[in-house]
PDB file of C-alpha atoms and ligand atoms in Angstrom:
ATOM      1  CA  MET A  14     132.778 -14.700 130.955  1.00 50.00           C
ATOM      2  CA  SER A  15     133.828 -16.873 128.038  1.00 51.00           C
ATOM      3  CA  THR A  16     136.350 -19.700 128.225  1.00 54.00           C
ATOM      4  CA  LEU A  17     138.738 -17.470 126.289  1.00 56.00           C
ATOM      5  CA  ASP A  18     138.386 -14.666 128.860  1.00 60.00           C
ATOM      6  CA  LYS A  19     139.251 -17.070 131.666  1.00 65.00           C
ATOM      7  CA  LEU A  20     142.258 -18.377 129.769  1.00 59.00           C
ATOM      8  CA  ASP A  21     143.343 -14.789 129.117  1.00 77.00           C
ATOM      9  CA  ASN A  22     142.938 -13.568 132.670  1.00 91.00           C
ATOM     10  CA  CYS A  23     143.635 -16.505 134.958  1.00 97.00           C
ATOM     11  CA  ILE A  24     147.248 -17.305 135.789  1.00 98.00           C
ATOM     12  CA  PHE A  25     146.457 -20.883 136.857  1.00 98.00           C
ATOM     13  CA  CYS A  26     144.469 -21.564 133.660  1.00 97.00           C
ATOM     14  CA  LYS A  27     147.558 -20.415 131.777  1.00 97.00           C
ATOM     15  CA  ILE A  28     149.832 -22.665 133.844  1.00 98.00           C
ATOM     16  CA  ALA A  29     147.517 -25.644 133.256  1.00 98.00           C
ATOM     17  CA  GLN A  30     147.658 -24.916 129.515  1.00 96.00           C
ATOM     18  CA  GLY A  31     151.450 -24.612 129.540  1.00 97.00           C
ATOM     19  CA  LEU A  32     151.249 -20.933 128.562  1.00 96.00           C
ATOM     20  CA  ILE A  33     153.107 -19.898 131.730  1.00 97.00           C
ATOM     21  CA  PRO A  34     156.027 -22.091 132.825  1.00 98.00           C
ATOM     22  CA  SER A  35     155.889 -24.099 136.027  1.00 98.00           C
ATOM     23  CA  ARG A  36     157.665 -27.066 137.545  1.00 98.00           C
ATOM     24  CA  LYS A  37     155.114 -29.758 136.797  1.00 98.00           C
ATOM     25  CA  VAL A  38     154.467 -32.357 139.470  1.00 98.00           C
ATOM     26  CA  TYR A  39     151.576 -34.196 137.802  1.00 98.00           C
ATOM     27  CA  GLU A  40     149.150 -33.902 134.894  1.00 98.00           C
ATOM     28  CA  ASP A  41     146.188 -35.805 133.539  1.00 98.00           C
ATOM     29  CA  ASP A  42     143.123 -34.872 131.500  1.00 98.00           C
ATOM     30  CA  GLU A  43     141.437 -33.030 134.373  1.00 98.00           C
ATOM     31  CA  ILE A  44     144.148 -32.135 136.871  1.00 98.00           C
ATOM     32  CA  PHE A  45     147.484 -30.298 136.939  1.00 98.00           C
ATOM     33  CA  ALA A  46     149.947 -30.042 139.838  1.00 99.00           C
ATOM     34  CA  PHE A  47     153.017 -27.812 140.081  1.00 99.00           C
ATOM     35  CA  ASP A  48     155.451 -26.383 142.611  1.00 98.00           C
ATOM     36  CA  ASP A  49     154.427 -23.234 144.432  1.00 98.00           C
ATOM     37  CA  ILE A  50     156.669 -20.384 143.287  1.00 98.00           C
ATOM     38  CA  HIS A  51     157.064 -19.170 146.896  1.00 98.00           C
ATOM     39  CA  PRO A  52     157.376 -22.383 148.892  1.00 98.00           C
ATOM     40  CA  LEU A  53     156.561 -22.211 152.595  1.00 97.00           C
ATOM     41  CA  ALA A  54     157.852 -25.734 153.254  1.00 98.00           C
ATOM     42  CA  PRO A  55     160.553 -28.007 151.766  1.00 98.00           C
ATOM     43  CA  VAL A  56     157.799 -29.658 149.727  1.00 98.00           C
ATOM     44  CA  HIS A  57     155.097 -27.226 148.573  1.00 98.00           C
ATOM     45  CA  PHE A  58     153.050 -27.813 145.470  1.00 98.00           C
ATOM     46  CA  LEU A  59     149.566 -26.915 144.260  1.00 99.00           C
ATOM     47  CA  ILE A  60     146.958 -29.232 142.737  1.00 99.00           C
ATOM     48  CA  ILE A  61     144.384 -27.584 140.467  1.00 98.00           C
ATOM     49  CA  PRO A  62     141.525 -28.679 138.263  1.00 98.00           C
ATOM     50  CA  LYS A  63     142.272 -27.792 134.639  1.00 98.00           C
ATOM     51  CA  MET A  64     138.759 -26.372 134.320  1.00 97.00           C
ATOM     52  CA  HIS A  65     138.386 -22.828 135.637  1.00 97.00           C
ATOM     53  CA  LEU A  66     136.702 -23.327 139.000  1.00 97.00           C
ATOM     54  CA  VAL A  67     137.030 -20.216 141.163  1.00 98.00           C
ATOM     55  CA  SER A  68     137.076 -21.538 144.723  1.00 98.00           C
ATOM     56  CA  MET A  69     135.651 -24.011 147.219  1.00 98.00           C
ATOM     57  CA  ALA A  70     132.745 -21.565 147.539  1.00 98.00           C
ATOM     58  CA  HIS A  71     131.854 -22.367 143.917  1.00 98.00           C
ATOM     59  CA  VAL A  72     131.716 -26.168 143.976  1.00 97.00           C
ATOM     60  CA  GLY A  73     128.595 -28.279 143.647  1.00 98.00           C
ATOM     61  CA  PRO A  74     127.676 -31.944 143.482  1.00 98.00           C
ATOM     62  CA  GLU A  75     128.788 -32.023 139.854  1.00 98.00           C
ATOM     63  CA  HIS A  76     132.363 -31.423 141.033  1.00 98.00           C
ATOM     64  CA  GLY A  77     132.389 -34.220 143.603  1.00 98.00           C
ATOM     65  CA  ALA A  78     134.297 -36.754 141.513  1.00 98.00           C
ATOM     66  CA  LEU A  79     136.889 -34.186 140.442  1.00 98.00           C
ATOM     67  CA  LEU A  80     137.453 -32.973 144.012  1.00 98.00           C
ATOM     68  CA  GLY A  81     137.705 -36.562 145.157  1.00 98.00           C
ATOM     69  CA  ARG A  82     140.350 -37.277 142.554  1.00 98.00           C
ATOM     70  CA  ILE A  83     142.310 -34.169 143.589  1.00 98.00           C
ATOM     71  CA  LEU A  84     142.247 -35.174 147.261  1.00 98.00           C
ATOM     72  CA  LEU A  85     143.184 -38.771 146.470  1.00 98.00           C
ATOM     73  CA  LEU A  86     146.194 -37.555 144.501  1.00 98.00           C
ATOM     74  CA  ALA A  87     147.541 -35.460 147.377  1.00 98.00           C
ATOM     75  CA  PRO A  88     149.059 -38.281 149.487  1.00 98.00           C
ATOM     76  CA  GLN A  89     150.485 -40.046 146.445  1.00 98.00           C
ATOM     77  CA  LEU A  90     152.120 -36.885 145.100  1.00 98.00           C
ATOM     78  CA  ALA A  91     153.299 -35.826 148.573  1.00 98.00           C
ATOM     79  CA  LEU A  92     155.289 -39.050 148.906  1.00 98.00           C
ATOM     80  CA  ALA A  93     156.565 -38.791 145.332  1.00 98.00           C
ATOM     81  CA  GLN A  94     157.756 -35.223 146.025  1.00 98.00           C
ATOM     82  CA  GLY A  95     159.734 -36.219 149.092  1.00 98.00           C
ATOM     83  CA  CYS A  96     157.397 -36.100 152.081  1.00 98.00           C
ATOM     84  CA  ARG A  97     158.179 -38.874 154.544  1.00 98.00           C
ATOM     85  CA  PRO A  98     155.444 -41.386 155.315  1.00 98.00           C
ATOM     86  CA  TYR A  99     152.897 -41.011 158.096  1.00 98.00           C
ATOM     87  CA  PRO A 100     153.213 -40.785 161.078  1.00 97.00           C
ATOM     88  CA  GLU A 101     156.780 -39.380 161.312  1.00 97.00           C
ATOM     89  CA  GLY A 102     156.419 -37.461 158.070  1.00 98.00           C
ATOM     90  CA  GLY A 103     153.062 -36.508 156.627  1.00 98.00           C
ATOM     91  CA  PHE A 104     151.857 -33.367 154.924  1.00 98.00           C
ATOM     92  CA  ARG A 105     149.409 -30.462 155.196  1.00 98.00           C
ATOM     93  CA  ILE A 106     146.541 -29.832 152.788  1.00 98.00           C
ATOM     94  CA  LEU A 107     145.188 -26.284 152.680  1.00 98.00           C
ATOM     95  CA  THR A 108     142.660 -24.476 150.511  1.00 98.00           C
ATOM     96  CA  ASN A 109     142.297 -20.724 150.941  1.00 98.00           C
ATOM     97  CA  THR A 110     138.832 -19.511 149.959  1.00 98.00           C
ATOM     98  CA  GLY A 111     137.772 -15.894 149.433  1.00 98.00           C
ATOM     99  CA  ALA A 112     139.361 -12.681 150.699  1.00 98.00           C
ATOM    100  CA  GLU A 113     139.017 -13.473 154.384  1.00 98.00           C
ATOM    101  CA  GLY A 114     140.183 -17.010 153.673  1.00 98.00           C
ATOM    102  CA  GLY A 115     143.390 -15.550 152.242  1.00 98.00           C
ATOM    103  CA  GLN A 116     142.791 -16.589 148.617  1.00 98.00           C
ATOM    104  CA  GLU A 117     145.036 -14.641 146.255  1.00 98.00           C
ATOM    105  CA  VAL A 118     144.591 -16.603 143.013  1.00 98.00           C
ATOM    106  CA  GLN A 119     140.954 -17.003 141.957  1.00 98.00           C
ATOM    107  CA  HIS A 120     141.284 -20.517 140.517  1.00 98.00           C
ATOM    108  CA  LEU A 121     140.660 -23.341 142.992  1.00 98.00           C
ATOM    109  CA  HIS A 122     143.897 -24.899 144.228  1.00 98.00           C
ATOM    110  CA  ILE A 123     144.919 -27.058 147.123  1.00 98.00           C
ATOM    111  CA  HIS A 124     148.300 -26.482 148.721  1.00 98.00           C
ATOM    112  CA  VAL A 125     150.192 -29.614 149.706  1.00 98.00           C
ATOM    113  CA  MET A 126     153.074 -28.900 152.094  1.00 98.00           C
ATOM    114  CA  GLY A 127     155.497 -31.157 153.876  1.00 98.00           C
ATOM    115  CA  GLY A 128     159.088 -31.986 154.665  1.00 98.00           C
ATOM    116  CA  PRO A 129     161.328 -31.445 157.672  1.00 97.00           C
ATOM    117  CA  ARG A 130     160.388 -28.665 160.113  1.00 96.00           C
ATOM    118  CA  PRO A 131     160.657 -25.738 160.640  1.00 95.00           C
ATOM    119  CA  TRP A 132     158.599 -24.327 157.761  1.00 96.00           C
ATOM    120  CA  LEU A 133     158.326 -20.689 156.799  1.00 91.00           C
ATOM    121  CA  LYS A 134     155.282 -18.805 158.007  1.00 81.00           C
ATOM    122  CA  ARG A 135     153.366 -16.230 156.000  1.00 68.00           C
TER     123      ARG A 135
HETATM  124  P1  AMP B   1     146.445 -18.490 147.707  1.00 79.56           P
HETATM  125  O1  AMP B   1     145.508 -18.033 146.622  1.00 79.56           O
HETATM  126  O2  AMP B   1     146.497 -17.563 148.887  1.00 79.56           O
HETATM  127  O3  AMP B   1     146.181 -19.906 148.145  1.00 79.56           O
HETATM  128  O4  AMP B   1     147.920 -18.450 147.160  1.00 79.56           O
HETATM  129  C1  AMP B   1     148.251 -18.651 145.815  1.00 79.56           C
HETATM  130  C2  AMP B   1     149.573 -19.366 145.751  1.00 79.56           C
HETATM  131  O5  AMP B   1     149.953 -19.434 144.394  1.00 79.56           O
HETATM  132  C3  AMP B   1     150.724 -18.690 146.512  1.00 79.56           C
HETATM  133  O6  AMP B   1     151.297 -19.621 147.429  1.00 79.56           O
HETATM  134  C4  AMP B   1     151.708 -18.305 145.409  1.00 79.56           C
HETATM  135  O7  AMP B   1     153.052 -18.437 145.798  1.00 79.56           O
HETATM  136  C5  AMP B   1     151.333 -19.274 144.305  1.00 79.56           C
HETATM  137  N1  AMP B   1     151.652 -18.787 142.973  1.00 79.56           N
HETATM  138  C6  AMP B   1     151.290 -17.606 142.415  1.00 79.56           C
HETATM  139  N2  AMP B   1     151.751 -17.507 141.154  1.00 79.56           N
HETATM  140  C7  AMP B   1     152.401 -18.668 140.893  1.00 79.56           C
HETATM  141  C8  AMP B   1     153.092 -19.177 139.760  1.00 79.56           C
HETATM  142  N3  AMP B   1     153.212 -18.474 138.628  1.00 79.56           N
HETATM  143  N4  AMP B   1     153.638 -20.418 139.847  1.00 79.56           N
HETATM  144  C9  AMP B   1     153.541 -21.124 140.986  1.00 79.56           C
HETATM  145  N5  AMP B   1     152.883 -20.703 142.093  1.00 79.56           N
HETATM  146  C10 AMP B   1     152.333 -19.489 142.048  1.00 79.56           C
HETATM  147 ZN1   ZN B   2     141.520 -20.374 135.902  1.00 79.56          ZN
END
């Protein structure tokens, strides 16, 4: 699959490229974050690598620094998006992987959810 194919077929590649609109939470050279279109919590955004990486079942040592940067961003962005600080507040980080893991979009993303309870369930 060429880079162009991925860009053509992958909704999150298109969001990272600005080809599909989103409410942007954060962007740098490697990473894009945006609100989930169907939020399950008062704060619910997704952090993705800009490169097309399918899932956590597809990562290797070469992705360690990128994954580290994504995880390190989560608490900073959670606070910036309105999550209260630990321990009263906090947030949930979730990565669905594969069909039985409940992954619907085949471009690696971490969900960051937080805010006052109760949250919606799905
Ligand atoms: P999953 O692959 O199960 O982790 O879920 C994919 C998530 O992406 C779901 O929570 C969707 O609501 C979200 N989603 C799908 N399309 C969009 C979109 N265009 N903009 C923002 N979020 C989206
Ligand atoms: Zn993609």
